[in-house]
mmCIF file of C-alpha atoms in Angstrom:
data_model
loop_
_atom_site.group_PDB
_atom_site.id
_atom_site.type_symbol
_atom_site.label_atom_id
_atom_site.label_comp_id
_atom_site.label_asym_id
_atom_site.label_seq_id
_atom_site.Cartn_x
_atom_site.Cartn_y
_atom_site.Cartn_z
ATOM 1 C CA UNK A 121 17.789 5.380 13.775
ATOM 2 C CA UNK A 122 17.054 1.913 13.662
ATOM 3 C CA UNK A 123 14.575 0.590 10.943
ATOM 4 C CA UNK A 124 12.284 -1.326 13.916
ATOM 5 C CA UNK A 125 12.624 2.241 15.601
ATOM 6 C CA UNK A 126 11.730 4.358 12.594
ATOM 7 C CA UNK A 127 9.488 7.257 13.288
ATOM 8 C CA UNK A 128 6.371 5.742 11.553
ATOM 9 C CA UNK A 129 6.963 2.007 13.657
ATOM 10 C CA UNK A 130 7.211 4.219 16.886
ATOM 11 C CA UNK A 131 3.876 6.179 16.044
ATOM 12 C CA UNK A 132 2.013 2.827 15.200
ATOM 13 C CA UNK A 133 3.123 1.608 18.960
ATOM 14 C CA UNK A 134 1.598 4.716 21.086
ATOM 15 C CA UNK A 135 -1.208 5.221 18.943
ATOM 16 C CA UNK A 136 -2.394 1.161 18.927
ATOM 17 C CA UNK A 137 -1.014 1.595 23.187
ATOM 18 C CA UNK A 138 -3.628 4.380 23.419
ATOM 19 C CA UNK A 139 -6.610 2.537 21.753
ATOM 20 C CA UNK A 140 -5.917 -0.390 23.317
ATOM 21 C CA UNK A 141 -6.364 0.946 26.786
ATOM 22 C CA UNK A 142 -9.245 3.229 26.012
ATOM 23 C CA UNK A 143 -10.962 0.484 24.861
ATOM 24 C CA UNK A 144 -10.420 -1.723 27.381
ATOM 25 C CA UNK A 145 -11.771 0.948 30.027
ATOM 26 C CA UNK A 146 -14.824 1.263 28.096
ATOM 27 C CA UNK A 147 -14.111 4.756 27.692
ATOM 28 C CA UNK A 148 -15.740 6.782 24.786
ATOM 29 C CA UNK A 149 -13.237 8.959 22.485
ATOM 30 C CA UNK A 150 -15.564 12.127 23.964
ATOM 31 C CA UNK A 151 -14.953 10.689 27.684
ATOM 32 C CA UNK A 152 -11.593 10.790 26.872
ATOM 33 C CA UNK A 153 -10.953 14.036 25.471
ATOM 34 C CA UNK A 154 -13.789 15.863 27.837
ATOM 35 C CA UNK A 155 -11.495 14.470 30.696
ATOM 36 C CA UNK A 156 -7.992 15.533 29.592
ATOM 37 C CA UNK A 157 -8.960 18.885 28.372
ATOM 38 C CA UNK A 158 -8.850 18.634 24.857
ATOM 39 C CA UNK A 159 -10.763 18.199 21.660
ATOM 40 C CA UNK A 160 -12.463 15.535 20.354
ATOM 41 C CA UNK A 161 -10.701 15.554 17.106
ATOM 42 C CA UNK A 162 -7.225 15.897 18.868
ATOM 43 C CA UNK A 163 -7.830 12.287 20.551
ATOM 44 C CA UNK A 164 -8.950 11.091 17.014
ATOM 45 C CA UNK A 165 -6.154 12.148 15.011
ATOM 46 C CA UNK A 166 -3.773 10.887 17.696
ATOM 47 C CA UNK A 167 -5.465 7.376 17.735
ATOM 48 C CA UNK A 168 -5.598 7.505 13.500
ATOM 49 C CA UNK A 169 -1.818 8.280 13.476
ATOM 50 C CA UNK A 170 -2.005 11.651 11.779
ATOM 51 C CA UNK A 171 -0.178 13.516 14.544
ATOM 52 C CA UNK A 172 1.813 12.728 16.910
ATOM 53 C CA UNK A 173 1.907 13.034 21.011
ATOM 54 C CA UNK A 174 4.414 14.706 23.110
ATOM 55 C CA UNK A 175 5.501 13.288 26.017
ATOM 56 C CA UNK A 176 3.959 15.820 27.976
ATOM 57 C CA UNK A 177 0.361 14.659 27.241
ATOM 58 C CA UNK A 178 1.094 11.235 26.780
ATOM 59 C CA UNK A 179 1.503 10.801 30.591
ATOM 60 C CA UNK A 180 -1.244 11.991 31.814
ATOM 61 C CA UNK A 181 -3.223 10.230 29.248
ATOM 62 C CA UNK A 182 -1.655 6.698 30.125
ATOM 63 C CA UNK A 183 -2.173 7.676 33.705
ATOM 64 C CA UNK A 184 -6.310 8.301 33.081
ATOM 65 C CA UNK A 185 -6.175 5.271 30.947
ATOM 66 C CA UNK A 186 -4.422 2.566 33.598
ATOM 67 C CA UNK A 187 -1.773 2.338 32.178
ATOM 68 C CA UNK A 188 1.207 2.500 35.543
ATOM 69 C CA UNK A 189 3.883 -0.132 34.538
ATOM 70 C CA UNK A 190 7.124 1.591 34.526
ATOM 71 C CA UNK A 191 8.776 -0.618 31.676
ATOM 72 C CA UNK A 192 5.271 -0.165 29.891
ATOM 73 C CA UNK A 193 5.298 3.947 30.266
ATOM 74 C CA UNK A 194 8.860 4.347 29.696
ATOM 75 C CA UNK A 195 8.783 2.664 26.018
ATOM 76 C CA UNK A 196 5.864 4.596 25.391
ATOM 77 C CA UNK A 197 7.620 8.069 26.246
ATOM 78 C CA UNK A 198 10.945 7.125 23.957
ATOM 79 C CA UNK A 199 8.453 6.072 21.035
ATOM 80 C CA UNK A 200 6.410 9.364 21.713
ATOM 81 C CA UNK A 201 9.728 11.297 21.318
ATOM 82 C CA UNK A 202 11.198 8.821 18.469
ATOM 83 C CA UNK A 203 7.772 9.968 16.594
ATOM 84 C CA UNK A 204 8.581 13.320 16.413
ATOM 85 C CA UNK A 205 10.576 13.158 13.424
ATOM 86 C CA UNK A 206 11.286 16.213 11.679
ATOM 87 C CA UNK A 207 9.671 17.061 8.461
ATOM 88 C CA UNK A 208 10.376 15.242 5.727
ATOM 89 C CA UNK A 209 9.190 15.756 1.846
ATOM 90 C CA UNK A 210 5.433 14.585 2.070
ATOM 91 C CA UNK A 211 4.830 17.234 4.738
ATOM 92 C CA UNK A 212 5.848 20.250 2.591
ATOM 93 C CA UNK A 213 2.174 21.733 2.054
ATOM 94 C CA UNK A 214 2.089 20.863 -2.000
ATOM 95 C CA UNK A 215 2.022 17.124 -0.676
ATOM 96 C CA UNK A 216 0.351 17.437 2.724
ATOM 97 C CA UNK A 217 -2.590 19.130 1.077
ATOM 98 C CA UNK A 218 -2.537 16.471 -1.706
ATOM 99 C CA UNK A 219 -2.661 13.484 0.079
ATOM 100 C CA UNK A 220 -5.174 11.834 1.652
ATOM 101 C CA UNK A 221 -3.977 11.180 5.540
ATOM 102 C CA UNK A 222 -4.079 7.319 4.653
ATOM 103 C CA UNK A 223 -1.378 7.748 2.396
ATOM 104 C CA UNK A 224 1.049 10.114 4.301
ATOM 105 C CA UNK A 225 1.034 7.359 6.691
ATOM 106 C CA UNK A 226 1.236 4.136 3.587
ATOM 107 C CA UNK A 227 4.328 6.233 2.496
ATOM 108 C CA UNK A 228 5.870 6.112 6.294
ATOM 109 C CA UNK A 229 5.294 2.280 6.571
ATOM 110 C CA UNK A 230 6.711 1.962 2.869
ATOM 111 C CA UNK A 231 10.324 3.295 4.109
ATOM 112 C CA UNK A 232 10.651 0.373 6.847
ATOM 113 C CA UNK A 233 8.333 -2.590 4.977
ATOM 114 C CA UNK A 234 10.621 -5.826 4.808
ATOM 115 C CA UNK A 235 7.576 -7.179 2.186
ATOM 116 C CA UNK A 236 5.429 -5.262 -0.009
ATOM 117 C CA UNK A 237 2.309 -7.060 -2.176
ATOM 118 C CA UNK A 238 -0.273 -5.301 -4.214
ATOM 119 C CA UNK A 239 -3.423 -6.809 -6.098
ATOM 120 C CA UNK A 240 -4.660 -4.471 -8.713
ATOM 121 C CA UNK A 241 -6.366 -4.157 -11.937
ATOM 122 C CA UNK A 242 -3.987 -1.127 -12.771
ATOM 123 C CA UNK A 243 -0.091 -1.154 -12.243
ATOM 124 C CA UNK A 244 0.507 -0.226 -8.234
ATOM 125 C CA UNK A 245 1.113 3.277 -7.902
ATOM 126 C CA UNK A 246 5.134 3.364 -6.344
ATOM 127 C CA UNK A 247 5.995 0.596 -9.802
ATOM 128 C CA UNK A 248 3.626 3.333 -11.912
ATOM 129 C CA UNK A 249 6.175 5.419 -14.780
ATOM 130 C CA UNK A 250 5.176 8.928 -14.662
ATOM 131 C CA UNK A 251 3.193 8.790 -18.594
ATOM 132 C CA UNK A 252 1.260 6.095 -16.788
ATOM 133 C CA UNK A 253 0.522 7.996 -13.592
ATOM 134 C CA UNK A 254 -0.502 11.031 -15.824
ATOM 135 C CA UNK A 255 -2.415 9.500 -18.001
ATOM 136 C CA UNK A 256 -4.745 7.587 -15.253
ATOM 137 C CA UNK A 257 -5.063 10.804 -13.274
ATOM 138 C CA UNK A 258 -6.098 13.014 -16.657
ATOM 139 C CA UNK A 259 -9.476 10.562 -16.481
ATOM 140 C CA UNK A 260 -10.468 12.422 -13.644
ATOM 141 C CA UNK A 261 -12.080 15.871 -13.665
ATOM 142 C CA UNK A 262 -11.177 19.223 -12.855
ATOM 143 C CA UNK A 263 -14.115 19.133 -10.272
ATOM 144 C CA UNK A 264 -12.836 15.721 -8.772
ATOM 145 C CA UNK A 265 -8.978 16.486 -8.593
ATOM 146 C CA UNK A 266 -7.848 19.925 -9.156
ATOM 147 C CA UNK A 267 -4.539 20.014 -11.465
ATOM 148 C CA UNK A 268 -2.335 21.174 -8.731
ATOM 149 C CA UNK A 269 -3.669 18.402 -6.824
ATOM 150 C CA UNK A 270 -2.979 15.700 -10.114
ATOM 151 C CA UNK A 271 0.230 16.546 -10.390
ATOM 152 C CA UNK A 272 1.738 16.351 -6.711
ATOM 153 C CA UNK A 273 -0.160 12.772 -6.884
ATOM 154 C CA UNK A 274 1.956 12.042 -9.694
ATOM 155 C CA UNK A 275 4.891 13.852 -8.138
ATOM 156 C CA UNK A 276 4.520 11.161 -4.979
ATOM 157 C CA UNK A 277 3.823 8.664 -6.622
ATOM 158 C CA UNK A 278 7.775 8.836 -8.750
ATOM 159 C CA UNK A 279 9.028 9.895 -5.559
ATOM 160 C CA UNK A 280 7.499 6.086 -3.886
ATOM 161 C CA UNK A 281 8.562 4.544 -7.070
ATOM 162 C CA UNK A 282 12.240 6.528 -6.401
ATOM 163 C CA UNK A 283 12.305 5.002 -2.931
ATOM 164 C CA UNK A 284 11.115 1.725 -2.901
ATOM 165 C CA UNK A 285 13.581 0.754 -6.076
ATOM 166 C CA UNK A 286 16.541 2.345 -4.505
ATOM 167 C CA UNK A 287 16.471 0.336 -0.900
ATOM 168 C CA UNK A 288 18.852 -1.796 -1.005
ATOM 169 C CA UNK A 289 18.177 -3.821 2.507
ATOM 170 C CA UNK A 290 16.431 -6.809 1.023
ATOM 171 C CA UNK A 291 12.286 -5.429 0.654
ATOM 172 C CA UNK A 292 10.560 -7.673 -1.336
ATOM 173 C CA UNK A 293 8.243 -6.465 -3.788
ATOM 174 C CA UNK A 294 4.784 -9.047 -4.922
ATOM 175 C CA UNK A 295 3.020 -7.571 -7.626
ATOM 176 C CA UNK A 296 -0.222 -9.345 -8.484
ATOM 177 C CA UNK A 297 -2.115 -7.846 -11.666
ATOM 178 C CA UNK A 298 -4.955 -9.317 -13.180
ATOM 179 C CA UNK A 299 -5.044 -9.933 -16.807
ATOM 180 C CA UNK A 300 -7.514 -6.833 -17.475
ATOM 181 C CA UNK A 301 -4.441 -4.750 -16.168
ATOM 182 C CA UNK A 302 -2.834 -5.886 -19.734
ATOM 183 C CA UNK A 303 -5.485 -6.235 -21.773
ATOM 184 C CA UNK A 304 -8.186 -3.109 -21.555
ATOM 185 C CA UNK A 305 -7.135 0.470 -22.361
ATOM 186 C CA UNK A 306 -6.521 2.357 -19.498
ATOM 187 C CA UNK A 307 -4.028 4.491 -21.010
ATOM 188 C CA UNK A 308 -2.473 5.322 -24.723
ATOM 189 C CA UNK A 309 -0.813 2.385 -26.430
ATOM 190 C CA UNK A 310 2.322 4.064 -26.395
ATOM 191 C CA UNK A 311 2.140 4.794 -22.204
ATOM 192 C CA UNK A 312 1.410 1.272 -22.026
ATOM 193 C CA UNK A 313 4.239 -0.246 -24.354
ATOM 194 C CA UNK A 314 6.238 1.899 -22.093
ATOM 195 C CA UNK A 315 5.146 0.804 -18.816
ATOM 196 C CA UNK A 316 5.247 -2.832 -19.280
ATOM 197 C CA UNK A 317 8.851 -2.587 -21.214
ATOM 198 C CA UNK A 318 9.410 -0.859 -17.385
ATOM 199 C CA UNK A 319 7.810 -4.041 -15.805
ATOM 200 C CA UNK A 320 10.216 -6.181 -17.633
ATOM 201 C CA UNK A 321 13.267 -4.319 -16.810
ATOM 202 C CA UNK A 322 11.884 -4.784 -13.104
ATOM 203 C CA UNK A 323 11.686 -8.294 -12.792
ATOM 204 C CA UNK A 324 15.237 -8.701 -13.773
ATOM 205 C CA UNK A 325 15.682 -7.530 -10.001
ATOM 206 C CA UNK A 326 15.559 -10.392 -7.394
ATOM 207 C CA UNK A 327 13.572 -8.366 -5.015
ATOM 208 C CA UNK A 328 10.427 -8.003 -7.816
ATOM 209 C CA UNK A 329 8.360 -10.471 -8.672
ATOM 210 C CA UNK A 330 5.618 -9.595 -10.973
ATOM 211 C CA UNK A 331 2.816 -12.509 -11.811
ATOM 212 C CA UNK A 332 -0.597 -12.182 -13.822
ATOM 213 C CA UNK A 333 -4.067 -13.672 -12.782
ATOM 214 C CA UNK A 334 -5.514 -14.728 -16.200
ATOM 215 C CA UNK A 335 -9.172 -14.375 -16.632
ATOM 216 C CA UNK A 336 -9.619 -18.759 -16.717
ATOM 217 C CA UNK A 337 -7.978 -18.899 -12.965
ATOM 218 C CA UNK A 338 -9.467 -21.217 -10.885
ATOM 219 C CA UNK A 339 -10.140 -18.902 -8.211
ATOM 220 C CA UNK A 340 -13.198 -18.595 -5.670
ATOM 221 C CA UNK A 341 -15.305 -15.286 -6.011
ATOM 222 C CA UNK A 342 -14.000 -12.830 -4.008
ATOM 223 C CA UNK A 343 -15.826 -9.283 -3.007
ATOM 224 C CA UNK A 344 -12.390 -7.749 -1.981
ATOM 225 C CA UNK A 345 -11.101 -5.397 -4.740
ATOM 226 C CA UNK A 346 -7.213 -4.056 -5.131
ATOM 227 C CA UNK A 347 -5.230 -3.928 -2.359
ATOM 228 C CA UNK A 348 -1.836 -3.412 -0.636
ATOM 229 C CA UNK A 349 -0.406 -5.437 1.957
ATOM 230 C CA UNK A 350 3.074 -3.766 3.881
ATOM 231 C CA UNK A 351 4.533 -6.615 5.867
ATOM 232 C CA UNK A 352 6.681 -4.414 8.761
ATOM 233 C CA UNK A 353 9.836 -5.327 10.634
ATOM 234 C CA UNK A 354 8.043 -6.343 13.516
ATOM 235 C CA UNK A 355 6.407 -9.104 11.312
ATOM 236 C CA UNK A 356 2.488 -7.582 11.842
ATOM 237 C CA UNK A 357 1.387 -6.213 8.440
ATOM 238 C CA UNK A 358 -1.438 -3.519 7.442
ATOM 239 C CA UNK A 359 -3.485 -3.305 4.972
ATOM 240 C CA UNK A 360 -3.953 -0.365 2.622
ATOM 241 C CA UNK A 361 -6.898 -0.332 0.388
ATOM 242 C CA UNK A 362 -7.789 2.562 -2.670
ATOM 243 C CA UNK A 363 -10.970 2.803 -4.365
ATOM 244 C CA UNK A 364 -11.445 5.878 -7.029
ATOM 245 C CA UNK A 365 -10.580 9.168 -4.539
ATOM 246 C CA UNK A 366 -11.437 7.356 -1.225
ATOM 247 C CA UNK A 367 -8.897 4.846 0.763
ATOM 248 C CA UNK A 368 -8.061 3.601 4.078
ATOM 249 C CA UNK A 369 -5.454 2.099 5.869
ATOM 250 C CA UNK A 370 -6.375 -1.347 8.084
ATOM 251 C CA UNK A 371 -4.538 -2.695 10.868
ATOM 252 C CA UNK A 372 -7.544 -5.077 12.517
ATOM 253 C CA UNK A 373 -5.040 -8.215 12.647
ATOM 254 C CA UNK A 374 -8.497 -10.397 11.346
ATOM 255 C CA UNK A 375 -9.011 -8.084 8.044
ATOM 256 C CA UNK A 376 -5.025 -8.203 7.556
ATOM 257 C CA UNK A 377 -4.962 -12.079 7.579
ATOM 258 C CA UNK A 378 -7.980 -12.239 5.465
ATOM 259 C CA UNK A 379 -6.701 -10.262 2.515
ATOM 260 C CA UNK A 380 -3.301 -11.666 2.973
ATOM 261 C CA UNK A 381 -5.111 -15.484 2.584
ATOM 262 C CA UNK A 382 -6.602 -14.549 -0.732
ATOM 263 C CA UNK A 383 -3.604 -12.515 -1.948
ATOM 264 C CA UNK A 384 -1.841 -16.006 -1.554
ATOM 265 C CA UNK A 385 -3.872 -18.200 -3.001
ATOM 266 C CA UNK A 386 -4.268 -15.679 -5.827
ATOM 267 C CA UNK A 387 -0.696 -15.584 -6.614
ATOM 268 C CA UNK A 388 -0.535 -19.396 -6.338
ATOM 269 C CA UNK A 389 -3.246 -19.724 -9.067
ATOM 270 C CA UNK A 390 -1.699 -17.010 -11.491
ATOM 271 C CA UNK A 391 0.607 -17.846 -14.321
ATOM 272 C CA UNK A 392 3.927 -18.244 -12.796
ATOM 273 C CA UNK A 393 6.967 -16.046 -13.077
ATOM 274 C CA UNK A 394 7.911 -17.408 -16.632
ATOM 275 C CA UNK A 395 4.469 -17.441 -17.937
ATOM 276 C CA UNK A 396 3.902 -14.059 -16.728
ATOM 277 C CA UNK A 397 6.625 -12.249 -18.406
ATOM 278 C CA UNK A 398 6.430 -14.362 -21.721
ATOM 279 C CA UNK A 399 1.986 -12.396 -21.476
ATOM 280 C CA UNK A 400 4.075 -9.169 -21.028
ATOM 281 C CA UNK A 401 6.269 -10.076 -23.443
ATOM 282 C CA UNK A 402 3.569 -11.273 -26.184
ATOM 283 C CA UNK A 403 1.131 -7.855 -25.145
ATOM 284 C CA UNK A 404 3.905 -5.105 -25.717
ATOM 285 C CA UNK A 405 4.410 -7.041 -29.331
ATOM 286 C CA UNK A 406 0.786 -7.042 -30.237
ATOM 287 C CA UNK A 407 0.575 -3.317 -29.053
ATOM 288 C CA UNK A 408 3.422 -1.932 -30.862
ATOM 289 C CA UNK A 409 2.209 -4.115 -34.265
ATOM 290 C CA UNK A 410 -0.884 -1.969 -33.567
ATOM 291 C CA UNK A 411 -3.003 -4.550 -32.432
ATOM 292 C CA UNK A 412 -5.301 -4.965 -29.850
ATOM 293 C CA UNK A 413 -3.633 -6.754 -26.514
ATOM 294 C CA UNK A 414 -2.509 -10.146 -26.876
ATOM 295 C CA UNK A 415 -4.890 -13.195 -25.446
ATOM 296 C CA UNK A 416 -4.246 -14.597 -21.896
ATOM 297 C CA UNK A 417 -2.576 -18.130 -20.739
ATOM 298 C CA UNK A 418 -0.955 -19.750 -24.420
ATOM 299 C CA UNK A 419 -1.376 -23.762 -24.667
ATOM 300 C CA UNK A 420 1.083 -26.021 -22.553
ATOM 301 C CA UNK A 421 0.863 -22.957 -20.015
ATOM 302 C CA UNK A 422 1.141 -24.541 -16.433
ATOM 303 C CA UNK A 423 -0.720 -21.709 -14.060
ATOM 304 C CA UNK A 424 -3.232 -23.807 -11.886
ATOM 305 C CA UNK A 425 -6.435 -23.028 -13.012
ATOM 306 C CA UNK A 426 -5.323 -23.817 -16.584
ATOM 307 C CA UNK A 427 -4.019 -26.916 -15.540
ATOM 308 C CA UNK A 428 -7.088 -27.945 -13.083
ATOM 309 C CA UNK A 429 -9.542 -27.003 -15.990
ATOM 310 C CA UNK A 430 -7.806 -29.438 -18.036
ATOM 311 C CA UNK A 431 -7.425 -32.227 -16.129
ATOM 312 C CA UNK A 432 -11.676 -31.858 -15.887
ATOM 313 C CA UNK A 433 -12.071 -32.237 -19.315
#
């Protein structure tokens, strides 16, 4: 199969074909269902992507909704049967239970991206080593995330980590962490020596590119916290964002654009590529001499917002 015709891509098209036309009928979700027979929830999870439609029902459904062009109903039909992709390892129940539906579907869209870009505090989850994932998931509770439940996160997110390293058909991989990432104690010293030797081992590829925000950026105030931006083969991106045990994944084109505008001029403003590994580099010193993380942007660094800051005084 194709990458443009992967199971996940092919979802995405009947599921955005089906909203698109109830919407433009005016038609409820509840209309909908109440007139083809089914349950609410049934119409939902087909229009959120969490299961997929058989040709069968899809036909009808088009029908109710307007939509009669042959060429139209015809791609639908052979992306409705593309969809139904046979199980793969995030559906066995250990994972399925795990996950959250947002990311069964991230992971799906992470196996066809031709870009990936991630703004965190913390190191993105599929770039995490496992001492790192364990170590942020043993800060939450037994009442918040059972064990079982800790350690398939864990489990997916090597197996993400596994994946996205191991394609070999040109993804691109932007990693944007703000200085804090480096610099307050999220995990032991040792987990963290350990997971930014990792980074640097990363960058050496040409498809990673790993830059730090330093705290004296000259950036505007943003409300928008971390985020994940999957640029797909048909050159539309969505938008995946994570905060504590809730998440969501964002296709509105607007919301896309507007994350994707501050996640460049982020980047631009951040300590460039040689900067950013020599902070690394200085930070896994300081930690394994036992001291606390090194400080941010050294003099004669170039990053913008150093260099803007000094050209005001």
């Amino acid at each position: 199969m194709a990458t443009g015709d992967s199971p996940a891509g092919a979802r995405r098209r009947v599921r955005l074909a089906v909203r698109e036309a109830r919407e433009a009928k005016g038609y409820t979700q509840s209309a909908v269902a109440d007139a083809m027979d089914w349950s609410l929830s049934k119409l939902v999870r087909i229009e959120l992507g969490e299961v997929t439609i058989t040709p069968n029902d899809l036909r009808p459904l088009l029908t109710f909704l307007g939509v009669t062009d042959k060429d139209v109903v015809d791609s639908l039909i052979q992306d409705s049967r593309a969809s139904r992709r046979r199980k793969l390892w995030w559906d066995e129940p250990k994972f399925r239970d795990a996950l959250t539906p947002a990311i069964r579907q991230l992971i799906q869209f992470e196996a066809e991206a031709t870009e990936y870009r991630s703004y965190n505090v913390l190191f993105p989850a599929p770039l995490q080593t496992q001492a790192y994932a364990e170590a942020l998931f043993r800060s939450y509770g037994g009442s918040e995330l059972p064990e079982d439940v800790r350690r398939a996160r864990v489990e997916t997110r090597q197996r993400r980590r596994a994946e996205m390293l191991r394609r070999n058909d040109g993804i691109k991989t932007y990693v944007l962490l703000d200085e804090i990432a480096l610099r307050r104690p999220y995990v032991p010293r040792d987990v963290m020596v350990d997971q930014l030797t990792d980074v640097l081992s990363l960058v050496e590829r040409s498809d990673v590119m790993v830059r730090i925000l330093h705290f004296d950026a000259d950036i505007p105030p943003s409300l928008f916290g971390a985020f994940e931006i999957l640029t797909l083969p048909t050159g539309d991106a969505i938008l995946y964002r994570e905060s504590g045990l809730s998440d969501e994944l964002v296709e509105d084109a607007a919301e896309v654009t507007r994350h994707r505008e501050i996640f460049d001029l982020r980047w631009d403003r951040a300590l460039d590529d040689d900067e950013s590994r020599a902070m690394v580099e200085r930070t896994i010193k300081s930690l394994s001499s036992g001291n606390p993380p090194a400080g941010a942007a050294p003099p004669g660094s170039t990053g913008r917002g150093t260099r803007r800051r000094r050209e005001a005084e």
